Amino acid sequence: MKTKIIRTSRAPWDSNWKADSLLIYDRYLLKVPGFRGWLKRFPASYGVKAGEELKDISAFPGHLSRISRLTSEMASRRMTILVAGGGSVGDFGGFVASIYKRGVRLVHLPTTWLAAIDSSHGGKTALNVEGAKNQIGTFYPASEVYLVKPFLMAQPPERAVEATGEALKMMILKGSAFFPPRIFTKDPSEALWTALPKLIQGKMSIVEKDPTETSGFRHLLNLGHTMGHVFEAELKMPHGLSVTYGLIFALIYSRSRRDCSEKDLAAIFSHPAWRMFLPSALHLRSLSIPPSRIRTLLLKDKKRTSRQLLRFIFVRKMGKPFIREIGVDEILDEVARQKRLLKVVYG
Ligand SMILES: NC(=O)c1ccc[n+]([C@@H]2O[C@H](COP(=O)([O-])OP(=O)(O)OC[C@H]3O[C@@H](n4cnc5c(N)ncnc54)[C@H](O)[C@@H]3O)[C@@H](O)[C@H]2O)c1
Ligand SMILES: [Zn+2]
């Protein structure tokens, strides 16, 4: 089943939702103008607190019992679960929809940029087990994803700056048309809103070739995430920002291995969005994490293929990424090299 993506400037309504529907929503959204009124139209709703605790398996039976009580009168064949929130609520609500009554119709309404660009598409749902992220899950694509402008625009502007890293990732993976520089004359939120359909199309074109992550092709979506996850875990930097510095690392690494020419690297860095991130003291700080710590965090990463080897995504040029297995020591050597380089650049 193909997911329908609907971009709208107001909270949507479908007469099918009048009966047999449950809205699972991030309670934060009660602060967003218009949300409370919209919520009241649903026959049942379930508010949750966003975050990793929501995804914890130990709390799941309690959630499921409450959801079951709220929907006891509903006809399972016609039931729809709508999920409004960021990635954590989407992962949780998507998982509920995939197993409740052996699977009911799922509709996503992502309200963070990360969820709108990334997590609400591609069908991955997830729960955490004893602190380990995404250990349990299903592949369960939504039948519809609604991108609701007022919900997304309720986020502070810095969230859009952070999420721009994921947009740059898609541009590098799929080519410049997926995040054209010309849209970047507006503010970052408007730029993302304009680019959303292309960014989603970019993700889906990769997912469709490997929907259940079996061939390894879908792994390309992790461009920038190998080092990005190290920065996120160690510096508590937001995900999107960590990915941006992870991307910069992967691009410069591709150049130092001669996989990417100076000209092709310059073409990628010519996008005006990079100016929001460079030059930055954070960039130098990200590479100043002690090597032993980077090693530990890299080896914890699930992209590890054997004891000391990782699947790393390099770039030949815009739209031409590729995957190579690489030793952790080689990555650490490159970290040291880039750090020396940065000290010269930033002083
Ligand atoms: N399933 C996938 O393919 C996939 C992909 C990437 C990430 N993820 C998961 O997504 C999660 C991270 O996503 P996230 O950052 O969206 O998480 P989140 O759901 O925790 O949201 C982050 C914060 O934004 C707030 N928020 C939500 N909507 C808002 C709005 N409109 N305005 C202001 N604040 C708002 C939330 O209350 C929360 O405090 C992680 O759990 C990660 O594992 C899943
Ligand atoms: Zn990401």
Tab-separated table of C-alpha atoms and ligand atoms in Angstrom:
chain	number	residue	atom	x	y	z
A	1	MET	CA	0.000	0.000	0.000
A	2	LYS	CA	1.342	3.412	-0.992
A	3	THR	CA	1.194	6.169	1.617
A	4	LYS	CA	-0.708	9.301	0.580
A	5	ILE	CA	1.061	12.531	1.548
A	6	ILE	CA	-1.256	15.466	2.089
A	7	ARG	CA	0.116	18.980	2.632
A	8	THR	CA	-2.422	21.288	4.214
A	9	SER	CA	-2.607	24.708	5.853
A	10	ARG	CA	-5.298	23.686	8.377
A	11	ALA	CA	-6.007	20.773	10.695
A	12	PRO	CA	-7.629	18.114	8.477
A	13	TRP	CA	-10.959	16.392	8.907
A	14	ASP	CA	-12.371	13.269	7.275
A	15	SER	CA	-15.945	12.128	7.945
A	16	ASN	CA	-14.623	8.569	8.447
A	17	TRP	CA	-12.998	9.765	11.660
A	18	LYS	CA	-16.372	10.621	13.258
A	19	ALA	CA	-16.662	7.073	14.569
A	20	ASP	CA	-14.124	4.301	15.241
A	21	SER	CA	-11.076	6.552	15.451
A	22	LEU	CA	-8.523	7.218	18.163
A	23	LEU	CA	-6.185	10.204	18.186
A	24	ILE	CA	-2.899	9.559	19.998
A	25	TYR	CA	-1.267	12.964	20.521
A	26	ASP	CA	1.668	14.704	22.172
A	27	ARG	CA	0.216	16.665	25.114
A	28	TYR	CA	2.538	19.545	24.208
A	29	LEU	CA	0.225	20.216	21.267
A	30	LEU	CA	-2.520	21.409	23.638
A	31	LYS	CA	-0.530	24.679	23.647
A	32	VAL	CA	-0.794	25.014	19.874
A	33	PRO	CA	-3.692	27.310	18.863
A	34	GLY	CA	-6.598	25.375	17.387
A	35	PHE	CA	-5.370	21.940	18.487
A	36	ARG	CA	-7.710	21.555	21.482
A	37	GLY	CA	-10.817	22.299	19.382
A	38	TRP	CA	-9.732	19.856	16.675
A	39	LEU	CA	-9.029	17.137	19.251
A	40	LYS	CA	-12.597	17.364	20.572
A	41	ARG	CA	-13.984	16.188	17.234
A	42	PHE	CA	-12.561	12.685	17.744
A	43	PRO	CA	-14.617	9.996	19.489
A	44	ALA	CA	-11.541	9.006	21.544
A	45	SER	CA	-8.165	10.572	22.233
A	46	TYR	CA	-5.084	9.621	24.225
A	47	GLY	CA	-2.545	12.273	25.274
A	48	VAL	CA	1.062	11.245	25.956
A	49	LYS	CA	4.294	12.899	27.025
A	50	ALA	CA	6.797	12.855	24.148
A	51	GLY	CA	10.271	11.389	24.630
A	52	GLU	CA	12.193	8.154	24.928
A	53	GLU	CA	10.290	7.079	28.083
A	54	LEU	CA	7.123	6.867	26.027
A	55	LYS	CA	8.867	4.264	23.874
A	56	ASP	CA	9.966	2.188	26.898
A	57	ILE	CA	8.615	-1.350	26.702
A	58	SER	CA	8.008	-1.516	30.465
A	59	ALA	CA	5.307	1.191	30.224
A	60	PHE	CA	3.707	-0.323	27.134
A	61	PRO	CA	1.207	-2.754	28.728
A	62	GLY	CA	-0.274	0.141	30.754
A	63	HIS	CA	-0.677	2.284	27.631
A	64	LEU	CA	-2.259	-0.584	25.740
A	65	SER	CA	-4.770	-1.307	28.523
A	66	ARG	CA	-5.857	2.343	28.597
A	67	ILE	CA	-6.106	2.493	24.806
A	68	SER	CA	-8.104	-0.723	24.823
A	69	ARG	CA	-10.571	0.737	27.335
A	70	LEU	CA	-10.950	3.946	25.296
A	71	THR	CA	-11.752	2.039	22.124
A	72	SER	CA	-13.699	-0.930	23.470
A	73	GLU	CA	-16.852	0.039	21.538
A	74	MET	CA	-15.123	0.490	18.190
A	75	ALA	CA	-15.421	-1.868	15.249
A	76	SER	CA	-11.928	-3.216	14.691
A	77	ARG	CA	-12.221	-3.571	10.918
A	78	ARG	CA	-12.983	0.114	10.449
A	79	MET	CA	-10.825	1.502	13.206
A	80	THR	CA	-8.232	4.229	12.486
A	81	ILE	CA	-5.440	5.349	14.777
A	82	LEU	CA	-4.187	8.883	14.080
A	83	VAL	CA	-0.880	9.916	15.614
A	84	ALA	CA	-0.030	13.603	16.099
A	85	GLY	CA	3.422	14.448	17.416
A	86	GLY	CA	7.143	14.155	16.858
A	87	GLY	CA	9.186	11.028	16.151
A	88	SER	CA	8.806	9.471	19.609
A	89	VAL	CA	4.998	9.669	19.491
A	90	GLY	CA	5.063	8.443	15.883
A	91	ASP	CA	7.251	5.434	16.760
A	92	PHE	CA	4.994	4.581	19.708
A	93	GLY	CA	1.642	5.224	18.002
A	94	GLY	CA	2.751	3.463	14.817
A	95	PHE	CA	3.688	0.414	16.863
A	96	VAL	CA	0.316	0.441	18.646
A	97	ALA	CA	-1.528	0.642	15.288
A	98	SER	CA	0.560	-2.211	13.871
A	99	ILE	CA	-0.355	-4.685	16.621
A	100	TYR	CA	-3.690	-3.474	18.001
A	101	LYS	CA	-6.452	-5.851	16.881
A	102	ARG	CA	-3.782	-7.346	14.584
A	103	GLY	CA	-3.264	-4.014	12.854
A	104	VAL	CA	-5.580	-1.063	12.229
A	105	ARG	CA	-5.462	1.826	9.748
A	106	LEU	CA	-2.709	4.314	10.632
A	107	VAL	CA	-2.579	8.047	9.880
A	108	HIS	CA	0.443	10.154	10.837
A	109	LEU	CA	0.357	13.891	11.560
A	110	PRO	CA	4.013	14.737	12.220
A	111	THR	CA	4.445	17.937	14.245
A	112	THR	CA	8.245	18.198	14.410
A	113	TRP	CA	10.466	18.810	11.388
A	114	LEU	CA	12.301	15.578	12.090
A	115	ALA	CA	9.055	13.629	11.977
A	116	ALA	CA	7.786	15.517	8.908
A	117	ILE	CA	10.985	14.986	6.901
A	118	ASP	CA	11.974	11.600	8.187
A	119	SER	CA	10.354	9.452	10.860
A	120	SER	CA	6.704	9.466	9.716
A	121	HIS	CA	7.703	8.048	6.316
A	122	GLY	CA	9.037	4.605	5.557
A	123	GLY	CA	6.996	2.621	8.052
A	124	LYS	CA	9.465	2.001	10.875
A	125	THR	CA	7.906	1.832	14.333
A	126	ALA	CA	9.890	1.282	17.520
A	127	LEU	CA	10.041	0.719	21.263
A	128	ASN	CA	13.084	0.786	23.557
A	129	VAL	CA	14.192	-2.016	25.884
A	130	GLU	CA	16.125	-1.212	29.082
A	131	GLY	CA	17.498	2.003	27.635
A	132	ALA	CA	18.538	0.430	24.326
A	133	LYS	CA	16.815	2.351	21.533
A	134	ASN	CA	14.517	0.847	18.916
A	135	GLN	CA	15.031	-2.801	19.922
A	136	ILE	CA	11.454	-3.772	19.173
A	137	GLY	CA	9.419	-2.671	16.205
A	138	THR	CA	7.507	-3.354	13.042
A	139	PHE	CA	7.417	-2.082	9.478
A	140	TYR	CA	3.986	-0.491	9.234
A	141	PRO	CA	3.591	2.414	6.788
A	142	ALA	CA	0.762	4.881	7.407
A	143	SER	CA	-2.057	4.986	4.883
A	144	GLU	CA	-1.881	8.798	4.986
A	145	VAL	CA	0.578	11.355	6.292
A	146	TYR	CA	-0.832	14.856	6.820
A	147	LEU	CA	1.683	17.703	6.879
A	148	VAL	CA	-0.209	20.410	8.737
A	149	LYS	CA	1.465	23.794	8.381
A	150	PRO	CA	0.196	25.463	11.598
A	151	PHE	CA	1.266	22.427	13.683
A	152	LEU	CA	4.776	22.451	12.176
A	153	MET	CA	5.174	26.232	12.273
A	154	ALA	CA	4.380	26.204	16.023
A	155	GLN	CA	7.956	24.988	16.594
A	156	PRO	CA	10.630	27.523	17.531
A	157	PRO	CA	12.774	28.634	14.529
A	158	GLU	CA	15.910	26.945	15.928
A	159	ARG	CA	14.217	23.539	15.398
A	160	ALA	CA	14.132	24.356	11.666
A	161	VAL	CA	17.825	25.255	11.686
A	162	GLU	CA	18.623	21.904	13.330
A	163	ALA	CA	16.445	19.928	10.922
A	164	THR	CA	18.132	21.564	7.943
A	165	GLY	CA	20.918	19.002	8.448
A	166	GLU	CA	18.533	16.212	7.377
A	167	ALA	CA	17.546	18.286	4.336
A	168	LEU	CA	21.209	18.742	3.369
A	169	LYS	CA	21.648	14.982	3.784
A	170	MET	CA	18.860	14.334	1.300
A	171	MET	CA	20.360	16.834	-1.140
A	172	ILE	CA	23.719	15.032	-1.014
A	173	LEU	CA	22.078	11.598	-1.359
A	174	LYS	CA	19.711	12.435	-4.202
A	175	GLY	CA	21.020	15.582	-5.912
A	176	SER	CA	20.532	19.329	-5.586
A	177	ALA	CA	16.919	19.375	-6.869
A	178	PHE	CA	15.857	17.808	-3.568
A	179	PHE	CA	16.872	20.901	-1.567
A	180	PRO	CA	17.369	23.679	-4.108
A	181	PRO	CA	19.467	26.665	-2.959
A	182	ARG	CA	16.936	29.134	-4.428
A	183	ILE	CA	14.324	28.316	-1.754
A	184	PHE	CA	16.821	29.263	0.889
A	185	THR	CA	16.258	32.992	0.546
A	186	LYS	CA	13.349	32.578	3.002
A	187	ASP	CA	13.599	31.761	6.696
A	188	PRO	CA	14.597	28.141	7.511
A	189	SER	CA	11.042	27.117	8.541
A	190	GLU	CA	9.543	28.356	5.267
A	191	ALA	CA	12.418	26.775	3.338
A	192	LEU	CA	11.737	23.393	4.942
A	193	TRP	CA	7.993	23.710	4.397
A	194	THR	CA	8.612	24.398	0.692
A	195	ALA	CA	11.141	21.590	0.355
A	196	LEU	CA	9.129	18.950	2.284
A	197	PRO	CA	7.493	17.141	-0.684
A	198	LYS	CA	10.855	16.709	-2.453
A	199	LEU	CA	12.635	15.669	0.747
A	200	ILE	CA	9.994	13.010	1.420
A	201	GLN	CA	10.127	11.827	-2.181
A	202	GLY	CA	13.907	11.516	-1.749
A	203	LYS	CA	13.585	9.359	1.351
A	204	MET	CA	10.859	7.203	-0.184
A	205	SER	CA	12.839	6.562	-3.376
A	206	ILE	CA	15.509	4.935	-1.195
A	207	VAL	CA	13.057	3.133	1.134
A	208	GLU	CA	11.126	1.649	-1.815
A	209	LYS	CA	14.253	-0.149	-2.999
A	210	ASP	CA	14.735	-1.781	0.418
A	211	PRO	CA	11.489	-1.427	2.436
A	212	THR	CA	12.367	-3.908	5.180
A	213	GLU	CA	16.077	-3.099	5.332
A	214	THR	CA	17.236	-6.414	3.925
A	215	SER	CA	19.504	-5.524	0.986
A	216	GLY	CA	21.359	-2.794	2.885
A	217	PHE	CA	20.404	-0.078	0.363
A	218	ARG	CA	18.271	1.727	2.947
A	219	HIS	CA	21.439	2.126	4.982
A	220	LEU	CA	22.372	5.067	2.713
A	221	LEU	CA	19.895	7.119	4.761
A	222	ASN	CA	22.439	6.973	7.571
A	223	LEU	CA	24.798	9.333	5.738
A	224	GLY	CA	26.295	11.638	8.380
A	225	HIS	CA	24.799	9.587	11.207
A	226	THR	CA	27.837	7.428	12.144
A	227	MET	CA	29.764	10.356	13.629
A	228	GLY	CA	26.511	12.259	14.145
A	229	HIS	CA	25.385	9.737	16.751
A	230	VAL	CA	28.736	10.110	18.559
A	231	PHE	CA	28.253	13.901	18.793
A	232	GLU	CA	24.619	13.484	19.855
A	233	ALA	CA	25.446	10.986	22.622
A	234	GLU	CA	28.546	12.723	23.973
A	235	LEU	CA	27.744	16.429	23.572
A	236	LYS	CA	23.961	16.134	24.001
A	237	MET	CA	23.681	18.102	20.786
A	238	PRO	CA	20.246	18.010	19.036
A	239	HIS	CA	19.935	15.216	16.466
A	240	GLY	CA	19.764	17.443	13.370
A	241	LEU	CA	22.755	19.531	14.422
A	242	SER	CA	24.779	16.394	15.209
A	243	VAL	CA	23.930	15.004	11.784
A	244	THR	CA	25.087	18.236	10.117
A	245	TYR	CA	28.541	17.948	11.720
A	246	GLY	CA	28.503	14.230	10.921
A	247	LEU	CA	27.825	15.130	7.280
A	248	ILE	CA	30.678	17.625	7.209
A	249	PHE	CA	32.957	14.933	8.645
A	250	ALA	CA	31.837	12.371	6.021
A	251	LEU	CA	32.286	14.880	3.164
A	252	ILE	CA	35.788	15.958	4.185
A	253	TYR	CA	36.654	12.278	4.792
A	254	SER	CA	35.468	11.456	1.251
A	255	ARG	CA	37.763	14.183	-0.068
A	256	SER	CA	40.772	13.052	1.993
A	257	ARG	CA	40.359	9.510	0.588
A	258	ARG	CA	40.209	11.036	-2.933
A	259	ASP	CA	36.721	9.574	-3.448
A	260	CYS	CA	35.405	13.088	-4.061
A	261	SER	CA	37.129	15.826	-6.106
A	262	GLU	CA	37.786	19.350	-4.800
A	263	LYS	CA	35.310	20.670	-7.383
A	264	ASP	CA	32.527	18.264	-6.390
A	265	LEU	CA	33.083	19.003	-2.708
A	266	ALA	CA	32.902	22.749	-3.398
A	267	ALA	CA	29.650	22.224	-5.333
A	268	ILE	CA	28.079	20.528	-2.295
A	269	PHE	CA	29.296	23.201	0.129
A	270	SER	CA	28.064	26.013	-2.126
A	271	HIS	CA	24.504	25.557	-0.756
A	272	PRO	CA	23.665	28.647	1.352
A	273	ALA	CA	22.205	26.531	4.199
A	274	TRP	CA	25.707	25.477	5.329
A	275	ARG	CA	26.313	29.086	6.406
A	276	MET	CA	24.080	28.492	9.429
A	277	PHE	CA	26.602	25.911	10.709
A	278	LEU	CA	30.041	27.073	9.560
A	279	PRO	CA	32.323	28.328	10.923
A	280	SER	CA	31.387	27.262	14.414
A	281	ALA	CA	33.166	26.503	17.679
A	282	LEU	CA	30.790	23.539	17.987
A	283	HIS	CA	32.403	22.006	14.932
A	284	LEU	CA	35.835	22.002	16.582
A	285	ARG	CA	34.302	20.820	19.861
A	286	SER	CA	32.646	17.883	18.118
A	287	LEU	CA	36.023	16.593	16.957
A	288	SER	CA	37.670	17.221	20.344
A	289	ILE	CA	35.904	14.303	22.037
A	290	PRO	CA	38.628	11.955	23.426
A	291	PRO	CA	39.461	9.216	20.870
A	292	SER	CA	38.807	6.424	23.406
A	293	ARG	CA	35.278	7.781	23.904
A	294	ILE	CA	34.683	8.046	20.154
A	295	ARG	CA	35.850	4.435	19.772
A	296	THR	CA	33.435	3.198	22.464
A	297	LEU	CA	30.519	5.099	20.956
A	298	LEU	CA	31.305	4.022	17.383
A	299	LEU	CA	31.487	0.379	18.404
A	300	LYS	CA	28.138	0.663	20.170
A	301	ASP	CA	26.562	1.916	16.958
A	302	LYS	CA	24.292	-0.609	15.318
A	303	LYS	CA	25.951	-0.015	11.949
A	304	ARG	CA	28.867	-2.122	13.212
A	305	THR	CA	29.478	-5.130	10.971
A	306	SER	CA	32.179	-6.929	12.957
A	307	ARG	CA	34.263	-6.182	16.020
A	308	GLN	CA	36.234	-3.282	14.581
A	309	LEU	CA	34.523	-2.634	11.247
A	310	LEU	CA	31.760	-0.140	10.522
A	311	ARG	CA	29.639	0.535	7.466
A	312	PHE	CA	30.456	4.123	6.616
A	313	ILE	CA	28.758	6.186	3.918
A	314	PHE	CA	31.028	8.215	1.642
A	315	VAL	CA	30.182	10.581	-1.184
A	316	ARG	CA	31.621	10.705	-4.716
A	317	LYS	CA	29.643	13.801	-5.687
A	318	MET	CA	26.188	15.289	-5.231
A	319	GLY	CA	23.679	12.433	-5.639
A	320	LYS	CA	26.387	9.729	-5.602
A	321	PRO	CA	26.838	8.195	-2.137
A	322	PHE	CA	28.338	4.762	-1.523
A	323	ILE	CA	28.899	2.412	1.428
A	324	ARG	CA	32.275	0.967	2.518
A	325	GLU	CA	33.319	-1.095	5.496
A	326	ILE	CA	35.937	0.795	7.387
A	327	GLY	CA	38.107	0.147	10.452
A	328	VAL	CA	37.448	2.149	13.599
A	329	ASP	CA	41.144	3.079	13.765
A	330	GLU	CA	40.960	4.617	10.301
A	331	ILE	CA	38.026	6.746	11.407
A	332	LEU	CA	39.941	7.841	14.506
A	333	ASP	CA	42.955	8.801	12.340
A	334	GLU	CA	40.644	10.909	10.189
A	335	VAL	CA	39.155	12.588	13.286
A	336	ALA	CA	42.681	13.563	14.370
A	337	ARG	CA	43.510	14.829	10.859
A	338	GLN	CA	40.330	16.923	10.586
A	339	LYS	CA	40.886	18.331	14.058
A	340	ARG	CA	44.388	19.540	13.046
A	341	LEU	CA	42.883	21.045	9.901
A	342	LEU	CA	40.157	22.842	11.860
A	343	LYS	CA	42.635	24.316	14.325
A	344	VAL	CA	44.386	25.933	11.359
A	345	VAL	CA	41.068	27.189	9.918
A	346	TYR	CA	39.397	28.390	13.142
A	347	GLY	CA	42.617	29.290	14.990
B	1	LIG	N1	10.750	5.696	12.714
B	1	LIG	C1	11.752	6.275	12.108
B	1	LIG	O1	12.032	6.049	10.923
B	1	LIG	C2	12.579	7.285	12.868
B	1	LIG	C3	13.555	8.043	12.191
B	1	LIG	C4	14.260	9.005	12.913
B	1	LIG	C5	14.006	9.182	14.271
B	1	LIG	N2	13.069	8.424	14.899
B	1	LIG	C6	12.756	8.620	16.328
B	1	LIG	O2	12.203	9.932	16.468
B	1	LIG	C7	12.444	10.398	17.801
B	1	LIG	C8	12.959	11.815	17.733
B	1	LIG	O3	12.037	12.633	17.029
B	1	LIG	P1	11.541	14.066	17.567
B	1	LIG	O4	12.717	14.944	17.806
B	1	LIG	O5	10.462	14.517	16.665
B	1	LIG	O6	11.034	13.607	19.007
B	1	LIG	P2	9.903	13.953	20.042
B	1	LIG	O7	8.636	13.299	19.685
B	1	LIG	O8	10.490	13.568	21.359
B	1	LIG	O9	9.722	15.546	19.977
B	1	LIG	C9	10.723	16.416	20.432
B	1	LIG	C10	10.131	17.555	21.259
B	1	LIG	O10	9.323	18.398	20.442
B	1	LIG	C11	8.065	18.654	21.085
B	1	LIG	N3	7.093	18.993	20.031
B	1	LIG	C12	6.345	18.177	19.259
B	1	LIG	N4	5.624	18.893	18.375
B	1	LIG	C13	5.913	20.198	18.615
B	1	LIG	C14	5.489	21.438	18.030
B	1	LIG	N5	4.657	21.471	16.995
B	1	LIG	N6	5.996	22.580	18.528
B	1	LIG	C15	6.878	22.583	19.535
B	1	LIG	N7	7.327	21.446	20.137
B	1	LIG	C16	6.843	20.268	19.664
B	1	LIG	C17	7.793	17.397	21.866
B	1	LIG	O11	6.868	17.603	22.904
B	1	LIG	C18	9.191	17.055	22.387
B	1	LIG	O12	9.489	17.783	23.544
B	1	LIG	C19	13.418	9.419	18.431
B	1	LIG	O13	12.719	8.579	19.313
B	1	LIG	C20	13.949	8.617	17.241
B	1	LIG	O14	14.335	7.305	17.612
B	1	LIG	C21	12.339	7.489	14.217
B	2	ZN	ZN	18.515	11.504	11.388
